[in-house]
Structures are given as C-alpha cells and as structure tokens.
Short mmCIF file of C-alpha atoms in Angstrom, two decimals:
data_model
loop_
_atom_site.label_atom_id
_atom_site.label_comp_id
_atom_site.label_asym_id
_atom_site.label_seq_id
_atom_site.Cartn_x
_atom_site.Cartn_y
_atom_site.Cartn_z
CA UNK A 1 -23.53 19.01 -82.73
CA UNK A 2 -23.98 22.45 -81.15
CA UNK A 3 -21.18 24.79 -81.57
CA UNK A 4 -20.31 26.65 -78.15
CA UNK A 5 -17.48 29.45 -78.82
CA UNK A 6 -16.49 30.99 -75.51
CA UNK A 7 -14.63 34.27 -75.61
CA UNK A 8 -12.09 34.66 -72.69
CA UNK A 9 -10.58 31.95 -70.72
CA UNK A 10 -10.54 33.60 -67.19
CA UNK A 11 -12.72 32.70 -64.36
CA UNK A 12 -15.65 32.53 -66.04
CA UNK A 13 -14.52 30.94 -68.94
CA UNK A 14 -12.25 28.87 -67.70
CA UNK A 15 -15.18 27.18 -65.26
CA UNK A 16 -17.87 27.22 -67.87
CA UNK A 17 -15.57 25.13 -70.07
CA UNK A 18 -14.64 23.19 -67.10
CA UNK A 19 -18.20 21.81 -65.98
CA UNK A 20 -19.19 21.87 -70.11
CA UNK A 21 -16.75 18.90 -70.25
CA UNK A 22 -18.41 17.46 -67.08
CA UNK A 23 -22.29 17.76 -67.86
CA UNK A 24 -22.16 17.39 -71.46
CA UNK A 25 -22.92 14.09 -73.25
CA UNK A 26 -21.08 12.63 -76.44
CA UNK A 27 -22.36 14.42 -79.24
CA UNK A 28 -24.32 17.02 -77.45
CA UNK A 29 -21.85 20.01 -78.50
CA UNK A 30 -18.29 21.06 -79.68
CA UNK A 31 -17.08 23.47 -77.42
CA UNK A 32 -14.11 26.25 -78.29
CA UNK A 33 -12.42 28.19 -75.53
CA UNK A 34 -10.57 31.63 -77.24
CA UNK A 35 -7.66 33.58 -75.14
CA UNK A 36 -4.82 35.28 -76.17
CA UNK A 37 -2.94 33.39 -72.95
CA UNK A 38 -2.76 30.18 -72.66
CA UNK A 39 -3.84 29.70 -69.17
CA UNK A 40 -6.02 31.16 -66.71
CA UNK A 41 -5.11 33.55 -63.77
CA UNK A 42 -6.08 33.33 -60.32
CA UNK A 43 -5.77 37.06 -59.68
CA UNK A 44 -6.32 36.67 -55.58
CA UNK A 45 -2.40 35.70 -55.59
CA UNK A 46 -1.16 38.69 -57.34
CA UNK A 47 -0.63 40.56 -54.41
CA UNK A 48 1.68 37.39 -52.71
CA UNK A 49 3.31 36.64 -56.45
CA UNK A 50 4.21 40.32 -55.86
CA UNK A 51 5.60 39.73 -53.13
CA UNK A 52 7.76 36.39 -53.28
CA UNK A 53 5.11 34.26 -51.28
CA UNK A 54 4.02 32.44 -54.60
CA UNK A 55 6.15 31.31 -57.60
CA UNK A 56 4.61 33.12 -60.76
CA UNK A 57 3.68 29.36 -62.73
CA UNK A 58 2.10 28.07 -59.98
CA UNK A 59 -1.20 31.10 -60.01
CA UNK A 60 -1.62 29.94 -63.08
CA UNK A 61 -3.86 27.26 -64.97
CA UNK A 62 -3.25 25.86 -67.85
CA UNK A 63 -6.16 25.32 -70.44
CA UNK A 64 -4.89 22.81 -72.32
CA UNK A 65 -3.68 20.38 -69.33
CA UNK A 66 -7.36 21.21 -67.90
CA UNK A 67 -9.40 21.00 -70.89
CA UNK A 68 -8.62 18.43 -72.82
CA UNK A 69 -12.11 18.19 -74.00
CA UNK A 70 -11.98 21.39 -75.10
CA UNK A 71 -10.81 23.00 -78.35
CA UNK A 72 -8.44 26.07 -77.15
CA UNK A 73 -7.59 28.54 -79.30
CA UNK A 74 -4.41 31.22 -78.38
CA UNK A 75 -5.61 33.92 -80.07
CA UNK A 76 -7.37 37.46 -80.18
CA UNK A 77 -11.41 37.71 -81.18
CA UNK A 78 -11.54 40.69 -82.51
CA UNK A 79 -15.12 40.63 -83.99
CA UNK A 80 -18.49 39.32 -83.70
CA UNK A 81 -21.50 39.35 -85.53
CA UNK A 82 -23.76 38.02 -83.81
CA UNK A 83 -26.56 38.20 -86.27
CA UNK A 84 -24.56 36.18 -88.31
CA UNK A 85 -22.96 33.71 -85.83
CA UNK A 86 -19.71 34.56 -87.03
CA UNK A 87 -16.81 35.52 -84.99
CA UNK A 88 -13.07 36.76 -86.30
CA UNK A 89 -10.18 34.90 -84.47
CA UNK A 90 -6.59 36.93 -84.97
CA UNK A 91 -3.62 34.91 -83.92
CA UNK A 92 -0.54 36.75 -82.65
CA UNK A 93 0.89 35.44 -85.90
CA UNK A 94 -0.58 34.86 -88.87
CA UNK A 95 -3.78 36.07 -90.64
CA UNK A 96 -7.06 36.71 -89.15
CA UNK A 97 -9.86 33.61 -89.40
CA UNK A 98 -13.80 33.29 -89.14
CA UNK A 99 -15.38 30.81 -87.31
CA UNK A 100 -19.44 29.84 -86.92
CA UNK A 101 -20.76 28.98 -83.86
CA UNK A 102 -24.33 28.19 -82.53
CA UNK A 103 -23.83 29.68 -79.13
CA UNK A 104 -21.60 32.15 -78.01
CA UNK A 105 -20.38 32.75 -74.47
CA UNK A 106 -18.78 36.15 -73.70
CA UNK A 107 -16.22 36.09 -70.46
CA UNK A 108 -13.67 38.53 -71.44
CA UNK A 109 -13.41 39.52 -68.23
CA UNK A 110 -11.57 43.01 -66.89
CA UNK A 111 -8.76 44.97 -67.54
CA UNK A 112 -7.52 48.07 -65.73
CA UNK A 113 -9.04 51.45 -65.74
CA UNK A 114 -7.04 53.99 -65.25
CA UNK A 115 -7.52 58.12 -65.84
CA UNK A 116 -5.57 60.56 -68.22
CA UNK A 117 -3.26 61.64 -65.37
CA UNK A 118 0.09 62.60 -66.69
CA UNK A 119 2.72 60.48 -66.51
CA UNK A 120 0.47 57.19 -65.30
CA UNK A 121 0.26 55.81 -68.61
CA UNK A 122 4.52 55.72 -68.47
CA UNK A 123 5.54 55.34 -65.54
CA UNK A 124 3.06 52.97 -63.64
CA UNK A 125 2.30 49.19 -63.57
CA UNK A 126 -1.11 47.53 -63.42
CA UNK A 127 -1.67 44.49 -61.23
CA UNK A 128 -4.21 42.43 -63.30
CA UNK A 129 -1.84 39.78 -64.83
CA UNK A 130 0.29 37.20 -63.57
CA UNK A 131 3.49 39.01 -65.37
CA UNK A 132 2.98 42.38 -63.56
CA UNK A 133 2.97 41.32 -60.55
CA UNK A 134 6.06 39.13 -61.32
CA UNK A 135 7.24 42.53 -62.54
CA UNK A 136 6.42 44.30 -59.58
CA UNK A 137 8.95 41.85 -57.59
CA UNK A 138 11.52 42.11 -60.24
CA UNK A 139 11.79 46.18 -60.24
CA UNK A 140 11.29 45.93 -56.23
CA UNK A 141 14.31 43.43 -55.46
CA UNK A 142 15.99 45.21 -58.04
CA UNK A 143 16.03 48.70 -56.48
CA UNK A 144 17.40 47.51 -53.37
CA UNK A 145 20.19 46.08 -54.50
CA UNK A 146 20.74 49.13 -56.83
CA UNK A 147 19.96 51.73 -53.68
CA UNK A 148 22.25 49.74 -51.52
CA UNK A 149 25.29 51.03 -53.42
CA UNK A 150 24.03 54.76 -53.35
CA UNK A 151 24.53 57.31 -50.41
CA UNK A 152 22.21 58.77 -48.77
CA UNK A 153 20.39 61.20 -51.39
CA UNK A 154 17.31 61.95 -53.49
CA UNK A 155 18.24 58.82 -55.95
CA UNK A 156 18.24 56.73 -53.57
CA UNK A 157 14.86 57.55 -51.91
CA UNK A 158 13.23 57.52 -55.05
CA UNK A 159 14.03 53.44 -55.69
CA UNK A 160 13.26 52.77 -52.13
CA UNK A 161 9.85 54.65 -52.35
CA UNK A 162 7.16 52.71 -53.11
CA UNK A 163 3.44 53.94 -54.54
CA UNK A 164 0.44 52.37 -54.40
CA UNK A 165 -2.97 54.47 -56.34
CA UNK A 166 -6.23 52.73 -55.15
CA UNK A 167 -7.47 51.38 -51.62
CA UNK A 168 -9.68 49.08 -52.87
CA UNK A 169 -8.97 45.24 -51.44
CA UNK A 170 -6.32 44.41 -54.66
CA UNK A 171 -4.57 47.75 -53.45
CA UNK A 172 -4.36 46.96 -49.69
CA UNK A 173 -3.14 43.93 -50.49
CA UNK A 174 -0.64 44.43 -52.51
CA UNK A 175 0.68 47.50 -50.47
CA UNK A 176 0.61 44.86 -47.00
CA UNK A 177 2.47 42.36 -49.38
CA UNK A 178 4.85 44.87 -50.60
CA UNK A 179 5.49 46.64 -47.58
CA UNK A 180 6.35 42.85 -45.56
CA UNK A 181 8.38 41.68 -48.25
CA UNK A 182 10.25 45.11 -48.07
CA UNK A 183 11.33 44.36 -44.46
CA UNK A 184 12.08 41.34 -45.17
CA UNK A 185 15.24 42.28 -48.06
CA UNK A 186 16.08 45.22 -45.27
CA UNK A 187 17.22 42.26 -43.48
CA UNK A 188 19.56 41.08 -45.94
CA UNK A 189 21.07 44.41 -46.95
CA UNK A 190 23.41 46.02 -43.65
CA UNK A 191 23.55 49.17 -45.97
CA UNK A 192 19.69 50.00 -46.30
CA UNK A 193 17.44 50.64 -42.99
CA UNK A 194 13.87 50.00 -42.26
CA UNK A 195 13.71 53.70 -42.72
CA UNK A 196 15.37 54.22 -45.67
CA UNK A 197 12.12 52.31 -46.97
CA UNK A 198 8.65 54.79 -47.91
CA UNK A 199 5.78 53.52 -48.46
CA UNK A 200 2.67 55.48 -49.48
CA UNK A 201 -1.35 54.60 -50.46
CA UNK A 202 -3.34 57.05 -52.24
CA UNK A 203 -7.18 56.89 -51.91
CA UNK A 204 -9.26 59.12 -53.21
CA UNK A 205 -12.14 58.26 -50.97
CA UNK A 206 -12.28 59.11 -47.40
CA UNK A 207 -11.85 55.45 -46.58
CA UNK A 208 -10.11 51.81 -47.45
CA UNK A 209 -11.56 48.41 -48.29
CA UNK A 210 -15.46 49.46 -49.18
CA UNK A 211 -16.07 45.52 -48.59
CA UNK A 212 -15.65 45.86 -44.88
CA UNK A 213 -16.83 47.48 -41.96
CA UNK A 214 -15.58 50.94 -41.20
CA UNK A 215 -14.28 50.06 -38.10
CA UNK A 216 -12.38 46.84 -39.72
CA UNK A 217 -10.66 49.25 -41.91
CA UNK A 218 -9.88 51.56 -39.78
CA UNK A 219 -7.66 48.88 -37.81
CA UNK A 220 -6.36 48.23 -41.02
CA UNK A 221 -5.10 51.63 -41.29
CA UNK A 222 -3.67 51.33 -38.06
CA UNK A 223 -1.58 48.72 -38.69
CA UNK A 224 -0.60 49.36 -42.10
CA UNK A 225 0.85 52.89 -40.16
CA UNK A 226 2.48 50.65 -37.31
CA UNK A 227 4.68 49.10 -39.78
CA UNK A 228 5.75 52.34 -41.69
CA UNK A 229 3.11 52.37 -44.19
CA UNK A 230 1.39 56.08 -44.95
CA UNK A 231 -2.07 55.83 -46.54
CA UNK A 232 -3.08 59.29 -47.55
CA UNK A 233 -7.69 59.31 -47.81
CA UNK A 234 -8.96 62.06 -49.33
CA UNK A 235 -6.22 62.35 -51.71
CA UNK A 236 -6.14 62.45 -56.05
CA UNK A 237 -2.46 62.06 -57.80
CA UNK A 238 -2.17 64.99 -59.65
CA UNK A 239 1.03 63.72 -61.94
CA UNK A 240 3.06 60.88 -61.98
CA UNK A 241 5.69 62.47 -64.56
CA UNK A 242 9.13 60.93 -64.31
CA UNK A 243 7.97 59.19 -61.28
CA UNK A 244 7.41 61.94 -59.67
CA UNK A 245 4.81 61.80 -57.51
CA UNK A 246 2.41 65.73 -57.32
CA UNK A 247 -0.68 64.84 -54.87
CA UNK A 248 -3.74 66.98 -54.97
CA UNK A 249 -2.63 67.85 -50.80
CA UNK A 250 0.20 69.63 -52.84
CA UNK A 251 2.48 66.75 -51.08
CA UNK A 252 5.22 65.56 -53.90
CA UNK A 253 8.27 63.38 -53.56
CA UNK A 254 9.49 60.78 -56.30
CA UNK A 255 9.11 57.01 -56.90
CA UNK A 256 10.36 54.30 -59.07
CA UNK A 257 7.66 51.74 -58.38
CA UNK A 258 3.90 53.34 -58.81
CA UNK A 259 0.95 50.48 -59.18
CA UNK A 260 -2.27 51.25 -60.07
CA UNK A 261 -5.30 49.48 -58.91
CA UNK A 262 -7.79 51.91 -58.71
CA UNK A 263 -10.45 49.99 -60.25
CA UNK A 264 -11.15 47.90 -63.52
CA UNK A 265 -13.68 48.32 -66.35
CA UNK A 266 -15.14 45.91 -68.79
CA UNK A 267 -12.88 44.45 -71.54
CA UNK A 268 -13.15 46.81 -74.53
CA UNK A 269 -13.54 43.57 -76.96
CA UNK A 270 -17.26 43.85 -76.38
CA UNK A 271 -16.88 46.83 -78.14
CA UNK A 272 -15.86 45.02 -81.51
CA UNK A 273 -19.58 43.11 -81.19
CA UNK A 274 -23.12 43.74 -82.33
CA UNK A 275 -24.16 42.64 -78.85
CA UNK A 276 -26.06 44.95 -76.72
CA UNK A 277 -23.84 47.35 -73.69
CA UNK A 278 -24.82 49.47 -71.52
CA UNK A 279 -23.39 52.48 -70.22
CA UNK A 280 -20.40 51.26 -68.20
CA UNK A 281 -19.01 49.36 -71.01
CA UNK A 282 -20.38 45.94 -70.03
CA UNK A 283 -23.03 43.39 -71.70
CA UNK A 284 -26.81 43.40 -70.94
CA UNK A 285 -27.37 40.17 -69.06
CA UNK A 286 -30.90 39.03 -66.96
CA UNK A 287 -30.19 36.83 -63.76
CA UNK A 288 -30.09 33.28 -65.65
CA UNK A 289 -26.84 34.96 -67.59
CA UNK A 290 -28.41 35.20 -70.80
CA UNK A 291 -27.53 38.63 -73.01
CA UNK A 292 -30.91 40.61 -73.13
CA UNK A 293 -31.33 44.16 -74.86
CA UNK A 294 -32.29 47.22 -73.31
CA UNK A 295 -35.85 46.62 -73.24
CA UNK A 296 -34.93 43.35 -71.39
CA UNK A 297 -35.55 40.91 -74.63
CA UNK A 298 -33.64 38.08 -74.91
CA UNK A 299 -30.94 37.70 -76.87
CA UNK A 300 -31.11 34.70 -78.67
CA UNK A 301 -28.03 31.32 -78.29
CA UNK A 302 -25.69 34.71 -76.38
CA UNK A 303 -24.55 34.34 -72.68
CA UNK A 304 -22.20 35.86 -70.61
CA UNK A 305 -20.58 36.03 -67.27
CA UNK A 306 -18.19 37.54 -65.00
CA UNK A 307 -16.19 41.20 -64.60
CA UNK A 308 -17.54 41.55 -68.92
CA UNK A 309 -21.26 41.11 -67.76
CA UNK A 310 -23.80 43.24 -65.58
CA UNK A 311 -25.43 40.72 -63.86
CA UNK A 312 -28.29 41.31 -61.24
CA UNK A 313 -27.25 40.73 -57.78
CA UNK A 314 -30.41 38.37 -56.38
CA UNK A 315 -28.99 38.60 -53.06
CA UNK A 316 -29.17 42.54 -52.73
CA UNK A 317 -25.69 43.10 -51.89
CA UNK A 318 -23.89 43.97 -55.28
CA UNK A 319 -23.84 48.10 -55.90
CA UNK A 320 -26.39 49.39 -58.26
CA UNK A 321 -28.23 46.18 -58.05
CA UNK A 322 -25.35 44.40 -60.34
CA UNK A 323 -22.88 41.71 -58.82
CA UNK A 324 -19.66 43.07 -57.84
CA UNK A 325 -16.67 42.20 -60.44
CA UNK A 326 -14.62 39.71 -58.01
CA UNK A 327 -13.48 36.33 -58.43
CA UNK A 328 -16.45 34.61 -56.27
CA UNK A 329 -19.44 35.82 -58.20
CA UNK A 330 -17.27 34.69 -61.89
CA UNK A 331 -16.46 31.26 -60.55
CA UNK A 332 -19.83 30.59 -59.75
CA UNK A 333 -20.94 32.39 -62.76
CA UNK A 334 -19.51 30.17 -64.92
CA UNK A 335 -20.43 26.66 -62.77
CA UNK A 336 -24.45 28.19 -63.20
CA UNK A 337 -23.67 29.74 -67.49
CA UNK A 338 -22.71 25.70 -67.94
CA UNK A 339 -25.30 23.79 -66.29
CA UNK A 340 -27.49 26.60 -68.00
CA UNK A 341 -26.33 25.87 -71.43
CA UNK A 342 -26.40 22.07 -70.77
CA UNK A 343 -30.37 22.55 -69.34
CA UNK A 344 -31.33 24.58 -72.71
CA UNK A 345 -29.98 21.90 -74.83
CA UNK A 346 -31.53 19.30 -73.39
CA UNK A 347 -35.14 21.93 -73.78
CA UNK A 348 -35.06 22.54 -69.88
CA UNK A 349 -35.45 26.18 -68.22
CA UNK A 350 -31.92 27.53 -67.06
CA UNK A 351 -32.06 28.57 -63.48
CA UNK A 352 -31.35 32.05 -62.59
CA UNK A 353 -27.97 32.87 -60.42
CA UNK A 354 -28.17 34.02 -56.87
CA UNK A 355 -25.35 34.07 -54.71
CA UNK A 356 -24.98 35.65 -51.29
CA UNK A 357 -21.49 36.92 -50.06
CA UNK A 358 -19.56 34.52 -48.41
CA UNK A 359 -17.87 37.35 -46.53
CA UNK A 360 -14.08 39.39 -47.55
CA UNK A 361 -10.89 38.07 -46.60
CA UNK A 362 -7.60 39.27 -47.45
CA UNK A 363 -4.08 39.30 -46.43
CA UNK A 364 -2.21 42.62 -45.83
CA UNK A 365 1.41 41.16 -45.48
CA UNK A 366 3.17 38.00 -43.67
CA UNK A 367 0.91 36.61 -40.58
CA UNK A 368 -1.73 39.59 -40.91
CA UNK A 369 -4.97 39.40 -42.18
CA UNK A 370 -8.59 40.64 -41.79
CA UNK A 371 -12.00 38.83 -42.54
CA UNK A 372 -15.52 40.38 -42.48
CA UNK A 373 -18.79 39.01 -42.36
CA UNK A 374 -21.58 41.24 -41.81
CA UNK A 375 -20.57 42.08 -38.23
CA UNK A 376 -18.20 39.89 -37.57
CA UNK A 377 -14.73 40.58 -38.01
CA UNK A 378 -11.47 38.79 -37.74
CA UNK A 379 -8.54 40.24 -37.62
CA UNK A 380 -4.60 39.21 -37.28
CA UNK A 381 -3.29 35.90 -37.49
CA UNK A 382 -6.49 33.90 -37.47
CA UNK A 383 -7.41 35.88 -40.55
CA UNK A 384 -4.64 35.80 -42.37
CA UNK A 385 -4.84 31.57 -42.11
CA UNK A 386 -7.85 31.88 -42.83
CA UNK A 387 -6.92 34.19 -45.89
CA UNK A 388 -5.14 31.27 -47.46
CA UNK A 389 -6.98 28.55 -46.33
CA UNK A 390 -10.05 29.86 -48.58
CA UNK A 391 -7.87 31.00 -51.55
CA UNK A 392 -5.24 28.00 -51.31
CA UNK A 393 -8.24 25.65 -51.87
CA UNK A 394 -10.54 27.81 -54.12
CA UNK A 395 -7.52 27.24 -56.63
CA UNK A 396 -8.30 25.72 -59.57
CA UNK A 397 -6.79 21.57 -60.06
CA UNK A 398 -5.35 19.90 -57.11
CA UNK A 399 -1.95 19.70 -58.97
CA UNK A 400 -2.16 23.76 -58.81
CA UNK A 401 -3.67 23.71 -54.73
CA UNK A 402 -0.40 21.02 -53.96
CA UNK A 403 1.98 23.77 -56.31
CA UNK A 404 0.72 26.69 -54.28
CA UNK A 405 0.86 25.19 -50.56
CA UNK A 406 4.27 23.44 -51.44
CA UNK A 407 5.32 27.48 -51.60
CA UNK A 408 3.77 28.03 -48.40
CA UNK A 409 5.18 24.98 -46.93
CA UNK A 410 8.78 25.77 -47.94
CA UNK A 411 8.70 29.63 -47.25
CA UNK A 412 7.72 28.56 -43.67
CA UNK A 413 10.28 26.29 -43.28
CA UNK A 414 13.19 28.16 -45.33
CA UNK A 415 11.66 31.77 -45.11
CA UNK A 416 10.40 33.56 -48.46
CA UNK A 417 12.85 33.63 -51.93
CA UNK A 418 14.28 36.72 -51.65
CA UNK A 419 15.90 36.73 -55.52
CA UNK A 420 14.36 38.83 -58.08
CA UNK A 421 14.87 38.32 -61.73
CA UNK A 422 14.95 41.51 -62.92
CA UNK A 423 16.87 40.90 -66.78
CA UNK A 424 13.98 38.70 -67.42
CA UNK A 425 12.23 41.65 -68.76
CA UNK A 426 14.95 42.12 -71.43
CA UNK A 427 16.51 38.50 -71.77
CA UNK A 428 18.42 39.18 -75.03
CA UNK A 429 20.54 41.88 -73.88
CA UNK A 430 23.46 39.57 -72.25
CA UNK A 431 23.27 37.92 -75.32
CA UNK A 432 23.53 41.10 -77.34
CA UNK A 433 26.35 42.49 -75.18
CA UNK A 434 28.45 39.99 -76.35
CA UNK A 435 27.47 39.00 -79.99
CA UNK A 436 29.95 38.81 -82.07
CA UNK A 437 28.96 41.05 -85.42
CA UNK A 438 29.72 41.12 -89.05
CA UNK A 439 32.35 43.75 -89.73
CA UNK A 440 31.42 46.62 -91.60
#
C-alpha cells in the first residue's frame, strides 16, 4: 500500500484525511495524520470562545473520534527529507522517530506574526488557538472582578482597558465580541460602570476589514464607536512595555489585556524541509496543489494546502494572485488535495482548484453582524444570523454542529456564562498552597 504522511491536522489536514477515508479503497493506501494537538480548531469561533458565546471543547474536533481510519500521531515533525522520503516525528515525550512515506502532504497551517515591538512578545496574547482565546475570557472576567474592589485610579483603568493590535476580520471580531461581553459583566458588577470600561483598536492602515466594501466598514466603525469602542486608523504601537500602551499618535495609557492579530505567516516547520519556499515563508504549489519548484517543475509524490501553501487563486480574487489564508479556501483545499491524491493513484489527472468567494461574514458582538458580497451588503441582525448560520453548519461532525448550537440555544434562553476560570492557567497552586511538606 501507498504510504500518505500528512503534516498538520488543521483545516486542511483534517479534511484531506477526512475524504481520504471516504474515497479510498481497501488496500489502496495507509494514511498518517501528524499534530502536536490532538484535535482540530475551527478558528472562526475564537472570537465568540473569547467571549463566553461558545464553550472552549465544543470548537474543537477531535482526530481520533473522526478518523478512525486514520493513523494519528500527537507529535512534532521536525524534519523532512524529501529526497529520501523520510520524515522525523518528536513526541512531547520521549525520543525522536523516522518514518517513510510514499507521499507526503504538508498542511501545517499558520501561526501568528507578530513584529519586534517592545514589550509584545511579554505582555500580549495571540488569538490562533482554542486555549488563547479561552485565555482571553479567563484574564477578562478576571479583571473585573479584581477592578471591582479598587477605587477609582490608574490600577483600575488599566484591568478594565482592553487592546486590540490588527483590524483585520479576526481583530474586529474579537474586539465586537469582547467589547459585548464587557457590557454584559458591567451588568453584574453595581461597582464598575459602562464607562469605567476602554476599549481601543489599533490599525495601522487607514481602514478596517480589507474583505469588505469601504463603505461596509465604515458603518462598522460607526457602530463599534456607538457602543464605546475607539478604533484608532493610521496608527503603529510603538511599545507595549509593562502593558503600557506608547502609540505612534504619541497617545499612551496602560492595559492588562493586549491581543494581537495583526496578521499570520506560514508555519516555520517548512523551514526544517528540503521542499521548495518562496519568499514569504510558504511552499511552492501549482493550482492542482501539487509542490512545484521555482521554475514551476513538479515536485514529485509532495502536496500541500492551506495558510502553509501559496496556492494560485483561479478565480482572480486572492492578493498577489495567491488564495487568501482563511478557513474557506483550506477546507476546500483539502476536499480537492484528497480526491487529487485518490485520482493519481488510481493513474487519473488531478483537477486543478478554483474557488470563487462565497462572500465575508462576521459577527462584531451579540445581535450585530455584517455580510458582503461584491455589492451587496448586510448589515445588523440579519447578518449576524446569518454569521452563525454559515459557521454553525460549516462545523466539522454533526455531534460538534448539535455541541455548538446547544450553546447558542441555552445562552438565548439563560443569557451567556458569565464565569471565567481564571486558576486554570496555574491549576497546581491551590494544591501547593496547602501541601503539607517534609520538615527540614
């Protein structure tokens, strides 16, 4: 049988293994899936996770409930040689392995980019996995109920000042998310006011959301501002030391909550290959998904897909000619990479990928919402159901969809969990408080 090792078990990944299991025939191949997490995110909920619309378990997907066709391995690649169809496996305990394969998908995905600003690499949080943005609701529920014992004072403005860096549609949503559930604990503290709570966006551009009309964003803007939500455009942090906050406008105050979603780039476990990158860190793919080399030759038995790959945009709408790094385009990727690999097994042509934009949706906070489709726009309510409607059934597994409406249902009916679980972060120290210790 053909050995298929695919490295990364997000979107792409995750899908490719997914429809493997379906197409494939007995015997045809043995197909590996390597992750260091055992399960699969579906990033589009971060921003409600965040914000206490979503329990953290239920955005994800397990591989091994949803591949059980499918060897999975919890572990680190941390090489391959390609020209020797060898890949090293390193387990988070325990010594590093080799493996051969016949065919090797790459699907690493994305991780955050961020710039050598001072003070962002300790002080702020990312929001590309499931346990940051469980984090982000932990520190946020936690600095009210810390603030609502303080007076009035610099302290307690800085844990009820909130930053988001990047205006992107992960950053607007987040910052909508944050800033409703904010309102909503205002409620249930009589110490803290709506405007004890500060809110602030920092673009660097001159506008939000890219994905959307300018006009679309610019009601946006308006009605992140109507609800006490200050998006400064044209704006660089300077300095995040200490949490506290220098803008390039000169504008400084401090924060205990900065997250940073300005932009991803290419998982840097490419780097530890002998497969061909170009210059923004990502592999060389032609519009079938197959790795090719600069001069556009074929890689032989290497694919890829996803945020890892720079794959031409048939459609014309990706930037620079390459498909955008979203969830849509790695879903798909991977549905196309399988039924690829399954067609050159069985010595057919694989077909080359070509989606067109179904449009942008997202949710900026409870009931609001904005949707864009060339020139139509929706904005509001209507949006915002239509905002979960898409991502509430592009969820992977129906046991996940009926997980993630049941929170929907029961928030509507018994309003959003409002508890925070902050010591989760450090769950041995109640134990060590109290340990009893060997005397000296």
């Amino acid at each position: 049988m053909r050995k298929i090792l695919i490295v990364g078990g997000g979107y792409a990944g995750f899908y490719t293994a997914k429809k493997l299991q379906k197409h494939l025939r007995r015997g045809e191949a043995e197909v590996t899936i390597v992750d260091p997490l055992p399960y699969m995110t579906y990033q589009p909920f971060l921003p409600e996770v965040a914000a206490g619309s979503i329990e953290p378990r239920h955005a994800v997907v397990a591989h091994r409930r949803h591949l059980k066709k499918t060897k999975v391995i919890t572990a680190k690649v941390t090489k391959v040689d390609h020209a020797s169809k060898t890949a090293e496996i390193t387990p988070a305990v325990g010594e590093p392995w080799t493996v051969d394969y016949d065919t090797i998908v790459v699907t690493a995905g994305a991780v955050s980019r961020t710039f050598p600003i001072p003070g962002v690499a300790d002080q702020a949080i990312g929001l590309k996995t499931i346990e940051e943005a469980a984090s982000i609701r932990d520190r946020l529920t936690d600095n009210f109920a810390k603030a609502s014992n303080l007076p009035a004072g610099p302290e307690r403005d800085r844990l009820l000042t909130v930053v988001v860096v990047g205006g992107g549609f992960a950053g607007i949503e987040v910052f909508g998310e944050l800033r409703s559930f904010a309102s909503s604990l205002v409620a249930a503290y009589d110490t803290i006011a709506f405007e004890d709570t500060h809110f602030h966006l920092i673009e660097a551009m001159g506008r939000i959301m890219p994905e959307v009309s300018l006009p679309t964003s610019h009601w946006v803007l308006r009605e992140l501002d109507s609800r006490g939500a200050k998006v400064h455009l044209d704006t660089q942090l300077a300095s995040a030391v200490d949490g506290r906050i220098e803008l390039s406008t000169g504008e400084s105050f401090e924060s205990d909550l900065i997250v940073w979603t300005a932009g991803v780039m290419a998982n840097p476990v490419v780097r530890g290959t002998d497969l061909p990158i170009e210059e923004r860190g990502r592999l060389r793919a032609q519009a079938d998904l197959r790795i090719v080399d600069e001069n556009g030759v074929v890689v032989p038995d290497a694919w890829t897909a996803g945020d890892v790959a720079a794959v031409p945009d048939l459609s014309g709408g990706g930037v620079g000619g390459f498909c955008v790094p979203n969830a849509q385009h790695a879903v798909r990727q991977g549905k196309r990479l399988a039924k690829n690999l399954v067609a050159e097994i069985r010595g057919d042509a694989p077909a080359e990928y070509n989606h067109t934009n179904l449009g942008a949706v997202a949710g900026i906070g409870l009931y609001r919402g904005v949707y864009q489709y060339r020139k139509l726009a929706i904005k509001g309510f209507i949006a915002w159901i239509m905002h979960r409607g898409y991502h509430g059934f592009a969820m992977p597994m129906w046991e996940r969809k009926a997980r993630v409406f049941g929170n929907w249902i029961i928030n509507f009916l018994f309003r959003r969990d409002l508890v925070g679980i902050p010591a989760r972060d450090v769950p041995r120290e109640a134990f060590e408080t109290f340990a009893s210790r060997p005397k000296a």
